[in-house]
Amino acid sequence: MDILISGAGIAGLTTAHWLRRYGFIPTIVERAPSLVTGGYKIDVRGTALDVLRRTGVHDAVVASSTRMEGALLVDREGKVINRMTGDEFGHRVGGDLEIVPGRLCEILSARTIAPRTASRMRPTPSH
């Protein structure tokens, strides 16, 4: 059975991983020319932590965690104009993790985009 996954983001790469695990050979297509490597950190909590473990990437995510403890708001000259601690915006609890989405995609891609999974990254078509 041919399976096409649109998007090489977290959901697409995770879906491809699990499809491969059950014997399918998915094709991932992505409009961007490469994986997105940036983005604002995301929190991984609860059931998502179990998914990371079952997918086999938990240790890699722990190693790539932001370990963010707070944030600084700065002006154009770099002068700090406000500070926030982790507690003020929902600090991690227990085994909760924070990771930049692009880094999570890189970790998932390393496990997913292999000889058994086709991947087509291409620039956005111009109109």
mmCIF file with all atom_site columns, C-alpha atoms in Angstrom:
data_model
loop_
_atom_site.group_PDB
_atom_site.id
_atom_site.type_symbol
_atom_site.label_atom_id
_atom_site.label_alt_id
_atom_site.label_comp_id
_atom_site.label_asym_id
_atom_site.label_entity_id
_atom_site.label_seq_id
_atom_site.pdbx_PDB_ins_code
_atom_site.Cartn_x
_atom_site.Cartn_y
_atom_site.Cartn_z
_atom_site.occupancy
_atom_site.B_iso_or_equiv
_atom_site.pdbx_formal_charge
_atom_site.auth_seq_id
_atom_site.auth_comp_id
_atom_site.auth_asym_id
_atom_site.auth_atom_id
_atom_site.pdbx_PDB_model_num
ATOM 1   C CA . MET A 1 1   ? 0.000  0.000  0.000  1.00 0.00 ? 1   MET A CA 1
ATOM 2   C CA . ASP A 1 2   ? 1.346  3.429  -0.981 1.00 0.00 ? 2   ASP A CA 1
ATOM 3   C CA . ILE A 1 3   ? 1.120  6.049  1.745  1.00 0.00 ? 3   ILE A CA 1
ATOM 4   C CA . LEU A 1 4   ? 1.804  9.734  1.200  1.00 0.00 ? 4   LEU A CA 1
ATOM 5   C CA . ILE A 1 5   ? 2.503  12.020 4.157  1.00 0.00 ? 5   ILE A CA 1
ATOM 6   C CA . SER A 1 6   ? 2.263  15.741 3.522  1.00 0.00 ? 6   SER A CA 1
ATOM 7   C CA . GLY A 1 7   ? 4.726  17.607 5.718  1.00 0.00 ? 7   GLY A CA 1
ATOM 8   C CA . ALA A 1 8   ? 8.018  16.724 7.373  1.00 0.00 ? 8   ALA A CA 1
ATOM 9   C CA . GLY A 1 9   ? 7.098  18.329 10.678 1.00 0.00 ? 9   GLY A CA 1
ATOM 10  C CA . ILE A 1 10  ? 6.758  16.602 14.032 1.00 0.00 ? 10  ILE A CA 1
ATOM 11  C CA . ALA A 1 11  ? 3.447  14.910 13.153 1.00 0.00 ? 11  ALA A CA 1
ATOM 12  C CA . GLY A 1 12  ? 4.517  13.782 9.673  1.00 0.00 ? 12  GLY A CA 1
ATOM 13  C CA . LEU A 1 13  ? 7.847  12.366 10.829 1.00 0.00 ? 13  LEU A CA 1
ATOM 14  C CA . THR A 1 14  ? 6.274  10.608 13.815 1.00 0.00 ? 14  THR A CA 1
ATOM 15  C CA . THR A 1 15  ? 3.564  9.115  11.586 1.00 0.00 ? 15  THR A CA 1
ATOM 16  C CA . ALA A 1 16  ? 6.204  7.901  9.126  1.00 0.00 ? 16  ALA A CA 1
ATOM 17  C CA . HIS A 1 17  ? 8.161  6.295  11.964 1.00 0.00 ? 17  HIS A CA 1
ATOM 18  C CA . TRP A 1 18  ? 5.163  4.303  13.175 1.00 0.00 ? 18  TRP A CA 1
ATOM 19  C CA . LEU A 1 19  ? 4.071  3.322  9.671  1.00 0.00 ? 19  LEU A CA 1
ATOM 20  C CA . ARG A 1 20  ? 7.577  1.996  8.974  1.00 0.00 ? 20  ARG A CA 1
ATOM 21  C CA . ARG A 1 21  ? 7.508  0.102  12.250 1.00 0.00 ? 21  ARG A CA 1
ATOM 22  C CA . TYR A 1 22  ? 4.396  -1.728 11.076 1.00 0.00 ? 22  TYR A CA 1
ATOM 23  C CA . GLY A 1 23  ? 5.850  -2.585 7.669  1.00 0.00 ? 23  GLY A CA 1
ATOM 24  C CA . PHE A 1 24  ? 4.626  0.269  5.482  1.00 0.00 ? 24  PHE A CA 1
ATOM 25  C CA . ILE A 1 25  ? 6.890  2.365  3.251  1.00 0.00 ? 25  ILE A CA 1
ATOM 26  C CA . PRO A 1 26  ? 5.582  5.940  3.408  1.00 0.00 ? 26  PRO A CA 1
ATOM 27  C CA . THR A 1 27  ? 6.651  8.812  1.202  1.00 0.00 ? 27  THR A CA 1
ATOM 28  C CA . ILE A 1 28  ? 7.028  12.180 2.926  1.00 0.00 ? 28  ILE A CA 1
ATOM 29  C CA . VAL A 1 29  ? 6.661  15.314 0.827  1.00 0.00 ? 29  VAL A CA 1
ATOM 30  C CA . GLU A 1 30  ? 7.618  18.706 2.185  1.00 0.00 ? 30  GLU A CA 1
ATOM 31  C CA . ARG A 1 31  ? 7.160  22.070 0.548  1.00 0.00 ? 31  ARG A CA 1
ATOM 32  C CA . ALA A 1 32  ? 10.197 23.600 2.265  1.00 0.00 ? 32  ALA A CA 1
ATOM 33  C CA . PRO A 1 33  ? 13.644 22.905 0.790  1.00 0.00 ? 33  PRO A CA 1
ATOM 34  C CA . SER A 1 34  ? 14.852 21.429 4.095  1.00 0.00 ? 34  SER A CA 1
ATOM 35  C CA . LEU A 1 35  ? 13.693 20.661 7.607  1.00 0.00 ? 35  LEU A CA 1
ATOM 36  C CA . VAL A 1 36  ? 12.676 23.656 9.684  1.00 0.00 ? 36  VAL A CA 1
ATOM 37  C CA . THR A 1 37  ? 15.410 24.038 12.293 1.00 0.00 ? 37  THR A CA 1
ATOM 38  C CA . GLY A 1 38  ? 14.165 26.879 14.466 1.00 0.00 ? 38  GLY A CA 1
ATOM 39  C CA . GLY A 1 39  ? 11.054 27.840 16.324 1.00 0.00 ? 39  GLY A CA 1
ATOM 40  C CA . TYR A 1 40  ? 10.060 28.713 19.858 1.00 0.00 ? 40  TYR A CA 1
ATOM 41  C CA . LYS A 1 41  ? 10.467 25.939 22.377 1.00 0.00 ? 41  LYS A CA 1
ATOM 42  C CA . ILE A 1 42  ? 7.669  23.474 22.935 1.00 0.00 ? 42  ILE A CA 1
ATOM 43  C CA . ASP A 1 43  ? 6.782  21.647 26.134 1.00 0.00 ? 43  ASP A CA 1
ATOM 44  C CA . VAL A 1 44  ? 6.622  17.861 26.139 1.00 0.00 ? 44  VAL A CA 1
ATOM 45  C CA . ARG A 1 45  ? 4.514  16.532 28.995 1.00 0.00 ? 45  ARG A CA 1
ATOM 46  C CA . GLY A 1 46  ? 2.339  13.629 30.078 1.00 0.00 ? 46  GLY A CA 1
ATOM 47  C CA . THR A 1 47  ? 1.421  11.152 27.359 1.00 0.00 ? 47  THR A CA 1
ATOM 48  C CA . ALA A 1 48  ? 3.791  12.837 24.893 1.00 0.00 ? 48  ALA A CA 1
ATOM 49  C CA . LEU A 1 49  ? 6.714  11.716 27.081 1.00 0.00 ? 49  LEU A CA 1
ATOM 50  C CA . ASP A 1 50  ? 5.510  8.121  26.742 1.00 0.00 ? 50  ASP A CA 1
ATOM 51  C CA . VAL A 1 51  ? 5.307  8.546  22.956 1.00 0.00 ? 51  VAL A CA 1
ATOM 52  C CA . LEU A 1 52  ? 8.934  9.766  22.925 1.00 0.00 ? 52  LEU A CA 1
ATOM 53  C CA . ARG A 1 53  ? 9.987  6.684  24.886 1.00 0.00 ? 53  ARG A CA 1
ATOM 54  C CA . ARG A 1 54  ? 8.048  4.270  22.685 1.00 0.00 ? 54  ARG A CA 1
ATOM 55  C CA . THR A 1 55  ? 9.415  5.966  19.564 1.00 0.00 ? 55  THR A CA 1
ATOM 56  C CA . GLY A 1 56  ? 12.948 5.545  20.924 1.00 0.00 ? 56  GLY A CA 1
ATOM 57  C CA . VAL A 1 57  ? 13.911 9.226  20.947 1.00 0.00 ? 57  VAL A CA 1
ATOM 58  C CA . HIS A 1 58  ? 13.398 10.178 24.606 1.00 0.00 ? 58  HIS A CA 1
ATOM 59  C CA . ASP A 1 59  ? 17.107 10.144 25.495 1.00 0.00 ? 59  ASP A CA 1
ATOM 60  C CA . ALA A 1 60  ? 17.995 12.249 22.435 1.00 0.00 ? 60  ALA A CA 1
ATOM 61  C CA . VAL A 1 61  ? 15.288 14.768 23.345 1.00 0.00 ? 61  VAL A CA 1
ATOM 62  C CA . VAL A 1 62  ? 16.551 14.927 26.934 1.00 0.00 ? 62  VAL A CA 1
ATOM 63  C CA . ALA A 1 63  ? 20.067 15.594 25.612 1.00 0.00 ? 63  ALA A CA 1
ATOM 64  C CA . SER A 1 64  ? 18.710 18.371 23.361 1.00 0.00 ? 64  SER A CA 1
ATOM 65  C CA . SER A 1 65  ? 16.396 19.935 25.937 1.00 0.00 ? 65  SER A CA 1
ATOM 66  C CA . THR A 1 66  ? 16.496 23.720 26.187 1.00 0.00 ? 66  THR A CA 1
ATOM 67  C CA . ARG A 1 67  ? 16.871 23.638 29.976 1.00 0.00 ? 67  ARG A CA 1
ATOM 68  C CA . MET A 1 68  ? 15.290 27.085 29.890 1.00 0.00 ? 68  MET A CA 1
ATOM 69  C CA . GLU A 1 69  ? 14.997 28.662 33.327 1.00 0.00 ? 69  GLU A CA 1
ATOM 70  C CA . GLY A 1 70  ? 13.653 32.066 32.365 1.00 0.00 ? 70  GLY A CA 1
ATOM 71  C CA . ALA A 1 71  ? 13.432 34.693 29.670 1.00 0.00 ? 71  ALA A CA 1
ATOM 72  C CA . LEU A 1 72  ? 14.722 38.200 29.132 1.00 0.00 ? 72  LEU A CA 1
ATOM 73  C CA . LEU A 1 73  ? 12.964 40.849 27.085 1.00 0.00 ? 73  LEU A CA 1
ATOM 74  C CA . VAL A 1 74  ? 15.521 43.206 25.568 1.00 0.00 ? 74  VAL A CA 1
ATOM 75  C CA . ASP A 1 75  ? 15.322 46.371 23.495 1.00 0.00 ? 75  ASP A CA 1
ATOM 76  C CA . ARG A 1 76  ? 17.142 46.997 20.210 1.00 0.00 ? 76  ARG A CA 1
ATOM 77  C CA . GLU A 1 77  ? 20.357 47.860 22.018 1.00 0.00 ? 77  GLU A CA 1
ATOM 78  C CA . GLY A 1 78  ? 20.254 44.676 24.101 1.00 0.00 ? 78  GLY A CA 1
ATOM 79  C CA . LYS A 1 79  ? 19.236 46.403 27.331 1.00 0.00 ? 79  LYS A CA 1
ATOM 80  C CA . VAL A 1 80  ? 17.080 44.157 29.528 1.00 0.00 ? 80  VAL A CA 1
ATOM 81  C CA . ILE A 1 81  ? 13.652 45.728 29.976 1.00 0.00 ? 81  ILE A CA 1
ATOM 82  C CA . ASN A 1 82  ? 11.867 42.793 31.638 1.00 0.00 ? 82  ASN A CA 1
ATOM 83  C CA . ARG A 1 83  ? 12.623 39.369 33.132 1.00 0.00 ? 83  ARG A CA 1
ATOM 84  C CA . MET A 1 84  ? 10.446 36.284 33.583 1.00 0.00 ? 84  MET A CA 1
ATOM 85  C CA . THR A 1 85  ? 11.249 33.195 35.590 1.00 0.00 ? 85  THR A CA 1
ATOM 86  C CA . GLY A 1 86  ? 10.171 29.745 34.487 1.00 0.00 ? 86  GLY A CA 1
ATOM 87  C CA . ASP A 1 87  ? 7.547  29.712 37.233 1.00 0.00 ? 87  ASP A CA 1
ATOM 88  C CA . GLU A 1 88  ? 5.833  32.741 35.683 1.00 0.00 ? 88  GLU A CA 1
ATOM 89  C CA . PHE A 1 89  ? 5.147  31.010 32.380 1.00 0.00 ? 89  PHE A CA 1
ATOM 90  C CA . GLY A 1 90  ? 4.613  27.367 33.359 1.00 0.00 ? 90  GLY A CA 1
ATOM 91  C CA . HIS A 1 91  ? 7.934  25.876 34.395 1.00 0.00 ? 91  HIS A CA 1
ATOM 92  C CA . ARG A 1 92  ? 8.675  22.209 33.782 1.00 0.00 ? 92  ARG A CA 1
ATOM 93  C CA . VAL A 1 93  ? 7.501  19.695 36.373 1.00 0.00 ? 93  VAL A CA 1
ATOM 94  C CA . GLY A 1 94  ? 9.074  16.296 36.998 1.00 0.00 ? 94  GLY A CA 1
ATOM 95  C CA . GLY A 1 95  ? 10.056 14.672 33.715 1.00 0.00 ? 95  GLY A CA 1
ATOM 96  C CA . ASP A 1 96  ? 8.607  17.442 31.518 1.00 0.00 ? 96  ASP A CA 1
ATOM 97  C CA . LEU A 1 97  ? 10.902 18.557 28.708 1.00 0.00 ? 97  LEU A CA 1
ATOM 98  C CA . GLU A 1 98  ? 11.325 21.610 26.509 1.00 0.00 ? 98  GLU A CA 1
ATOM 99  C CA . ILE A 1 99  ? 12.830 21.401 23.047 1.00 0.00 ? 99  ILE A CA 1
ATOM 100 C CA . VAL A 1 100 ? 13.020 23.573 19.953 1.00 0.00 ? 100 VAL A CA 1
ATOM 101 C CA . PRO A 1 101 ? 10.613 22.048 17.371 1.00 0.00 ? 101 PRO A CA 1
ATOM 102 C CA . GLY A 1 102 ? 13.260 22.053 14.646 1.00 0.00 ? 102 GLY A CA 1
ATOM 103 C CA . ARG A 1 103 ? 15.630 20.041 16.808 1.00 0.00 ? 103 ARG A CA 1
ATOM 104 C CA . LEU A 1 104 ? 12.859 17.530 17.529 1.00 0.00 ? 104 LEU A CA 1
ATOM 105 C CA . CYS A 1 105 ? 12.286 17.242 13.763 1.00 0.00 ? 105 CYS A CA 1
ATOM 106 C CA . GLU A 1 106 ? 16.007 16.566 13.252 1.00 0.00 ? 106 GLU A CA 1
ATOM 107 C CA . ILE A 1 107 ? 15.909 13.811 15.873 1.00 0.00 ? 107 ILE A CA 1
ATOM 108 C CA . LEU A 1 108 ? 12.778 12.254 14.357 1.00 0.00 ? 108 LEU A CA 1
ATOM 109 C CA . SER A 1 109 ? 14.166 12.610 10.837 1.00 0.00 ? 109 SER A CA 1
ATOM 110 C CA . ALA A 1 110 ? 17.310 10.691 11.755 1.00 0.00 ? 110 ALA A CA 1
ATOM 111 C CA . ARG A 1 111 ? 15.102 7.763  12.822 1.00 0.00 ? 111 ARG A CA 1
ATOM 112 C CA . THR A 1 112 ? 12.539 8.081  10.035 1.00 0.00 ? 112 THR A CA 1
ATOM 113 C CA . ILE A 1 113 ? 14.134 9.197  6.788  1.00 0.00 ? 113 ILE A CA 1
ATOM 114 C CA . ALA A 1 114 ? 16.106 6.084  5.966  1.00 0.00 ? 114 ALA A CA 1
ATOM 115 C CA . PRO A 1 115 ? 16.461 3.882  2.897  1.00 0.00 ? 115 PRO A CA 1
ATOM 116 C CA . ARG A 1 116 ? 12.995 2.429  3.560  1.00 0.00 ? 116 ARG A CA 1
ATOM 117 C CA . THR A 1 117 ? 11.317 5.857  3.645  1.00 0.00 ? 117 THR A CA 1
ATOM 118 C CA . ALA A 1 118 ? 11.272 8.130  0.645  1.00 0.00 ? 118 ALA A CA 1
ATOM 119 C CA . SER A 1 119 ? 11.504 11.848 1.312  1.00 0.00 ? 119 SER A CA 1
ATOM 120 C CA . ARG A 1 120 ? 11.033 14.664 -1.127 1.00 0.00 ? 120 ARG A CA 1
ATOM 121 C CA . MET A 1 121 ? 11.996 18.114 0.083  1.00 0.00 ? 121 MET A CA 1
ATOM 122 C CA . ARG A 1 122 ? 11.519 20.850 -2.460 1.00 0.00 ? 122 ARG A CA 1
ATOM 123 C CA . PRO A 1 123 ? 11.190 24.612 -2.659 1.00 0.00 ? 123 PRO A CA 1
ATOM 124 C CA . THR A 1 124 ? 7.775  26.158 -2.555 1.00 0.00 ? 124 THR A CA 1
ATOM 125 C CA . PRO A 1 125 ? 6.399  26.347 -6.109 1.00 0.00 ? 125 PRO A CA 1
ATOM 126 C CA . SER A 1 126 ? 6.263  29.867 -7.482 1.00 0.00 ? 126 SER A CA 1
ATOM 127 C CA . HIS A 1 127 ? 2.957  31.057 -8.938 1.00 0.00 ? 127 HIS A CA 1
#
